[in-house]
Short mmCIF file of C-alpha atoms in Angstrom, two decimals:
data_model
loop_
_atom_site.label_atom_id
_atom_site.label_comp_id
_atom_site.label_asym_id
_atom_site.label_seq_id
_atom_site.Cartn_x
_atom_site.Cartn_y
_atom_site.Cartn_z
CA ALA Q 1 209.07 232.42 14.83
CA SER Q 2 208.51 229.41 17.06
CA ALA Q 3 204.79 230.12 17.31
CA LEU Q 4 204.51 230.14 13.54
CA ARG Q 5 206.58 227.00 13.12
CA SER Q 6 205.14 224.84 15.87
CA GLY Q 7 201.49 225.62 15.25
CA SER Q 8 199.85 223.24 12.82
CA ARG Q 9 197.27 225.94 12.21
CA SER Q 10 196.85 227.23 8.73
CA SER Q 11 198.25 230.69 8.11
CA LYS Q 12 194.75 231.51 6.85
CA THR Q 13 193.58 231.71 10.44
CA PHE Q 14 196.14 234.33 11.28
CA LYS Q 15 195.62 236.85 8.55
CA PRO Q 16 194.15 239.98 10.10
CA LYS Q 17 190.60 238.95 10.27
CA LYS Q 18 187.63 240.44 8.66
CA ASN Q 19 188.19 244.15 8.78
CA ILE Q 20 185.15 246.39 8.91
CA PRO Q 21 185.50 248.87 6.00
CA GLU Q 22 186.40 252.38 7.09
CA GLY Q 23 183.75 254.98 6.43
CA SER Q 24 180.96 252.39 6.62
CA HIS Q 25 178.15 252.54 9.17
CA GLN Q 26 179.50 249.39 10.79
CA TYR Q 27 182.87 251.11 11.20
CA GLU Q 28 181.10 253.99 13.01
CA LEU Q 29 179.40 251.45 15.26
CA LEU Q 30 182.71 249.77 16.02
CA LYS Q 31 184.20 253.18 16.92
CA HIS Q 32 181.18 253.81 19.17
CA ALA Q 33 181.75 250.44 20.85
CA GLU Q 34 185.44 251.22 21.41
CA ALA Q 35 184.63 254.66 22.84
CA THR Q 36 182.07 253.31 25.31
CA LEU Q 37 184.47 250.53 26.35
CA GLY Q 38 186.94 253.23 27.31
CA SER Q 39 184.45 254.48 29.88
CA GLY Q 40 185.10 251.32 31.89
CA ASN Q 41 181.41 250.48 32.30
CA LEU Q 42 181.07 247.25 30.35
CA ARG Q 43 177.42 246.66 31.18
CA GLN Q 44 176.62 249.98 29.56
CA ALA Q 45 179.06 249.51 26.70
CA VAL Q 46 177.31 246.38 25.40
CA MET Q 47 173.83 247.92 25.25
CA LEU Q 48 172.28 248.55 21.84
CA PRO Q 49 172.93 252.21 20.95
CA ASP Q 50 169.78 254.28 20.45
CA GLY Q 51 168.19 253.87 17.05
CA GLU Q 52 170.57 251.14 15.89
CA ASP Q 53 169.68 247.82 14.27
CA LEU Q 54 170.14 244.87 16.63
CA ASN Q 55 171.46 242.55 13.91
CA GLU Q 56 174.04 245.09 12.86
CA TRP Q 57 175.18 245.67 16.45
CA ILE Q 58 175.54 241.92 16.98
CA ALA Q 59 177.39 241.54 13.67
CA VAL Q 60 179.93 244.28 14.46
CA ASN Q 61 180.62 242.90 17.93
CA THR Q 62 180.86 239.30 16.71
CA VAL Q 63 183.56 240.32 14.22
CA ASP Q 64 185.34 242.23 16.98
CA PHE Q 65 185.26 239.27 19.41
CA PHE Q 66 186.53 236.96 16.70
CA ASN Q 67 189.51 239.29 16.15
CA GLN Q 68 190.18 239.58 19.89
CA ILE Q 69 190.07 235.82 20.49
CA ASN Q 70 192.25 235.21 17.48
CA MET Q 71 194.89 237.54 18.89
CA LEU Q 72 194.65 236.08 22.40
CA TYR Q 73 194.93 232.51 21.16
CA GLY Q 74 197.76 233.60 18.88
CA THR Q 75 199.86 234.50 21.92
CA ILE Q 76 199.69 230.96 23.34
CA THR Q 77 199.70 228.73 20.23
CA GLU Q 78 203.19 227.45 20.96
CA PHE Q 79 201.87 226.00 24.25
CA CYS Q 80 198.76 224.50 22.67
CA THR Q 81 200.07 221.52 20.71
CA GLU Q 82 199.04 218.02 19.65
CA SER Q 83 201.00 216.61 22.59
CA SER Q 84 200.03 219.16 25.27
CA CYS Q 85 196.35 219.21 24.27
CA PRO Q 86 195.46 215.92 22.52
CA VAL Q 87 191.75 216.66 23.08
CA MET Q 88 189.81 219.93 22.95
CA SER Q 89 188.86 220.35 26.58
CA ALA Q 90 187.85 222.94 29.14
CA GLY Q 91 188.91 221.19 32.33
CA PRO Q 92 188.39 217.49 33.07
CA ARG Q 93 184.59 217.58 32.77
CA TYR Q 94 184.19 219.22 29.36
CA GLU Q 95 185.44 217.91 26.05
CA TYR Q 96 184.43 219.20 22.63
CA HIS Q 97 184.23 217.24 19.37
CA TRP Q 98 184.15 219.09 16.06
CA ALA Q 99 181.38 219.10 13.46
CA ASP Q 100 180.34 221.94 11.18
CA GLY Q 101 177.26 220.29 9.70
CA THR Q 102 178.53 220.54 6.12
CA ASN Q 103 182.07 219.21 5.63
CA ILE Q 104 182.12 217.25 8.89
CA LYS Q 105 178.66 216.04 9.83
CA LYS Q 106 179.53 213.46 12.47
CA PRO Q 107 181.43 215.03 15.39
CA ILE Q 108 185.11 214.07 15.41
CA LYS Q 109 187.46 213.92 18.35
CA CYS Q 110 190.59 215.96 17.64
CA SER Q 111 193.38 217.85 19.38
CA ALA Q 112 192.76 221.36 20.69
CA PRO Q 113 194.95 223.08 18.06
CA LYS Q 114 193.17 221.16 15.30
CA TYR Q 115 189.74 221.91 16.79
CA ILE Q 116 190.52 225.61 17.15
CA ASP Q 117 191.86 225.72 13.61
CA TYR Q 118 188.62 224.16 12.31
CA LEU Q 119 186.58 226.51 14.49
CA MET Q 120 188.34 229.76 13.55
CA THR Q 121 188.40 228.87 9.85
CA TRP Q 122 184.68 228.04 10.01
CA VAL Q 123 183.89 231.36 11.76
CA GLN Q 124 186.01 233.30 9.26
CA ASP Q 125 184.06 231.69 6.40
CA GLN Q 126 180.75 232.76 8.00
CA LEU Q 127 181.99 236.33 8.54
CA ASP Q 128 183.24 236.55 4.96
CA ASP Q 129 179.88 235.42 3.58
CA GLU Q 130 178.14 238.59 2.40
CA THR Q 131 174.75 236.86 2.47
CA LEU Q 132 175.18 236.23 6.23
CA PHE Q 133 177.21 239.28 7.25
CA PRO Q 134 176.40 242.00 4.70
CA SER Q 135 178.88 244.86 4.84
CA LYS Q 136 177.02 247.10 2.39
CA ILE Q 137 174.51 249.61 3.70
CA GLY Q 138 170.91 248.69 3.09
CA VAL Q 139 171.58 245.01 2.39
CA PRO Q 140 169.27 243.19 4.81
CA PHE Q 141 170.48 240.53 7.23
CA PRO Q 142 169.14 237.04 6.50
CA LYS Q 143 166.23 235.68 8.55
CA ASN Q 144 168.51 233.10 10.18
CA PHE Q 145 171.15 235.68 11.16
CA MET Q 146 170.47 235.44 14.89
CA SER Q 147 170.86 231.66 14.97
CA VAL Q 148 174.11 231.89 12.95
CA ALA Q 149 175.48 234.56 15.32
CA LYS Q 150 174.52 232.43 18.34
CA THR Q 151 176.38 229.42 16.93
CA ILE Q 152 179.47 231.52 16.23
CA LEU Q 153 179.49 233.02 19.74
CA LYS Q 154 178.86 229.62 21.36
CA ARG Q 155 181.91 228.26 19.55
CA LEU Q 156 184.11 231.28 20.27
CA PHE Q 157 183.29 230.83 23.96
CA ARG Q 158 184.96 227.39 23.78
CA VAL Q 159 188.27 228.98 22.83
CA TYR Q 160 188.11 231.23 25.91
CA ALA Q 161 187.18 228.17 28.01
CA HIS Q 162 190.13 226.17 26.67
CA ILE Q 163 192.58 229.05 27.28
CA TYR Q 164 191.35 229.57 30.85
CA HIS Q 165 191.37 225.90 31.79
CA GLN Q 166 194.46 224.63 30.02
CA HIS Q 167 196.73 227.63 29.41
CA PHE Q 168 196.13 230.19 32.14
CA ASP Q 169 199.64 229.65 33.54
CA SER Q 170 201.10 230.62 30.15
CA VAL Q 171 198.78 233.63 29.95
CA MET Q 172 200.06 234.76 33.35
CA ARG Q 173 203.70 234.23 32.38
CA LEU Q 174 203.10 236.40 29.32
CA GLN Q 175 201.36 238.98 31.56
CA GLU Q 176 198.28 238.77 29.34
CA GLU Q 177 195.75 237.97 32.07
CA ALA Q 178 194.34 241.51 32.37
CA HIS Q 179 193.84 241.59 28.59
CA LEU Q 180 192.22 238.13 28.60
CA ASN Q 181 189.94 238.97 31.55
CA THR Q 182 188.78 242.26 30.04
CA SER Q 183 188.09 240.65 26.67
CA PHE Q 184 186.21 237.75 28.26
CA LYS Q 185 184.21 240.01 30.56
CA HIS Q 186 183.16 242.16 27.59
CA PHE Q 187 182.20 238.98 25.69
CA ILE Q 188 180.14 237.61 28.61
CA PHE Q 189 178.32 240.87 29.30
CA PHE Q 190 177.50 241.09 25.60
CA VAL Q 191 176.07 237.57 25.31
CA GLN Q 192 174.15 238.06 28.59
CA GLU Q 193 172.67 241.37 27.43
CA PHE Q 194 171.12 239.72 24.36
CA SER Q 195 170.71 236.12 25.70
CA LEU Q 196 172.97 234.70 22.98
CA ILE Q 197 174.45 231.63 24.69
CA ASP Q 198 172.59 229.02 26.77
CA ARG Q 199 173.60 228.86 30.42
CA ARG Q 200 174.57 225.21 30.11
CA GLU Q 201 177.06 226.08 27.37
CA LEU Q 202 178.68 228.55 29.76
CA ALA Q 203 179.06 225.93 32.52
CA PRO Q 204 182.83 225.36 32.06
CA LEU Q 205 183.50 228.94 33.21
CA HIS Q 206 180.49 229.35 35.50
CA GLU Q 207 182.51 230.37 38.59
CA LEU Q 208 184.58 232.92 36.68
CA ILE Q 209 181.42 234.37 35.10
CA GLU Q 210 179.80 234.71 38.55
CA LYS Q 211 182.92 236.44 39.86
CA LEU Q 212 183.14 238.87 36.93
CA GLY Q 213 179.44 239.69 37.24
CA SER Q 214 179.45 240.23 41.01
CA LYS Q 215 182.04 243.00 40.69
CA ASP Q 216 179.67 244.95 38.49
CA ARG Q 217 176.38 244.73 40.31
#
């Protein structure tokens, strides 16, 4: 219960995230993704399946990464507090300030738990928006879908970066590092496959990304 009590994060962030409806085409795609992941070849697992729509593939995986990161961050919330993480950082050289362009236009400096709460709530709102992430068959994706997906993934990366830089000792104590590394590697291979995040945005974890990639060449 300590994680629930000590986190200032709204319970909204922790409800099981957007679930892809069973029986839908997106659900089939998610099952395909899970099956190919089981093969152990992540480079292959992230590739667009034959005959599938790129937007839909990116949508399904974005929802999945959001759920994974939410669970991973959920395991360490009690260590990520206003006092332990007064700023949202990824090591000493990278600090993030929050703005969503609508409610908060001018970037604000805030603690990591506050930042991640803003970020996850913002992502959830995008994923729940049927005009951006249509769940019904035949409903087209909007023209700006790719730029929305890129912004979501860029922001989700920051949660991985914060966990790796500030909380990796806790992750190791909880014996979650294999889970974290697999999730992050899948995420990185996915964004590399479709060029979804600028290299400079990935800089805080550049060395780790190089290391993960070199094992798979």
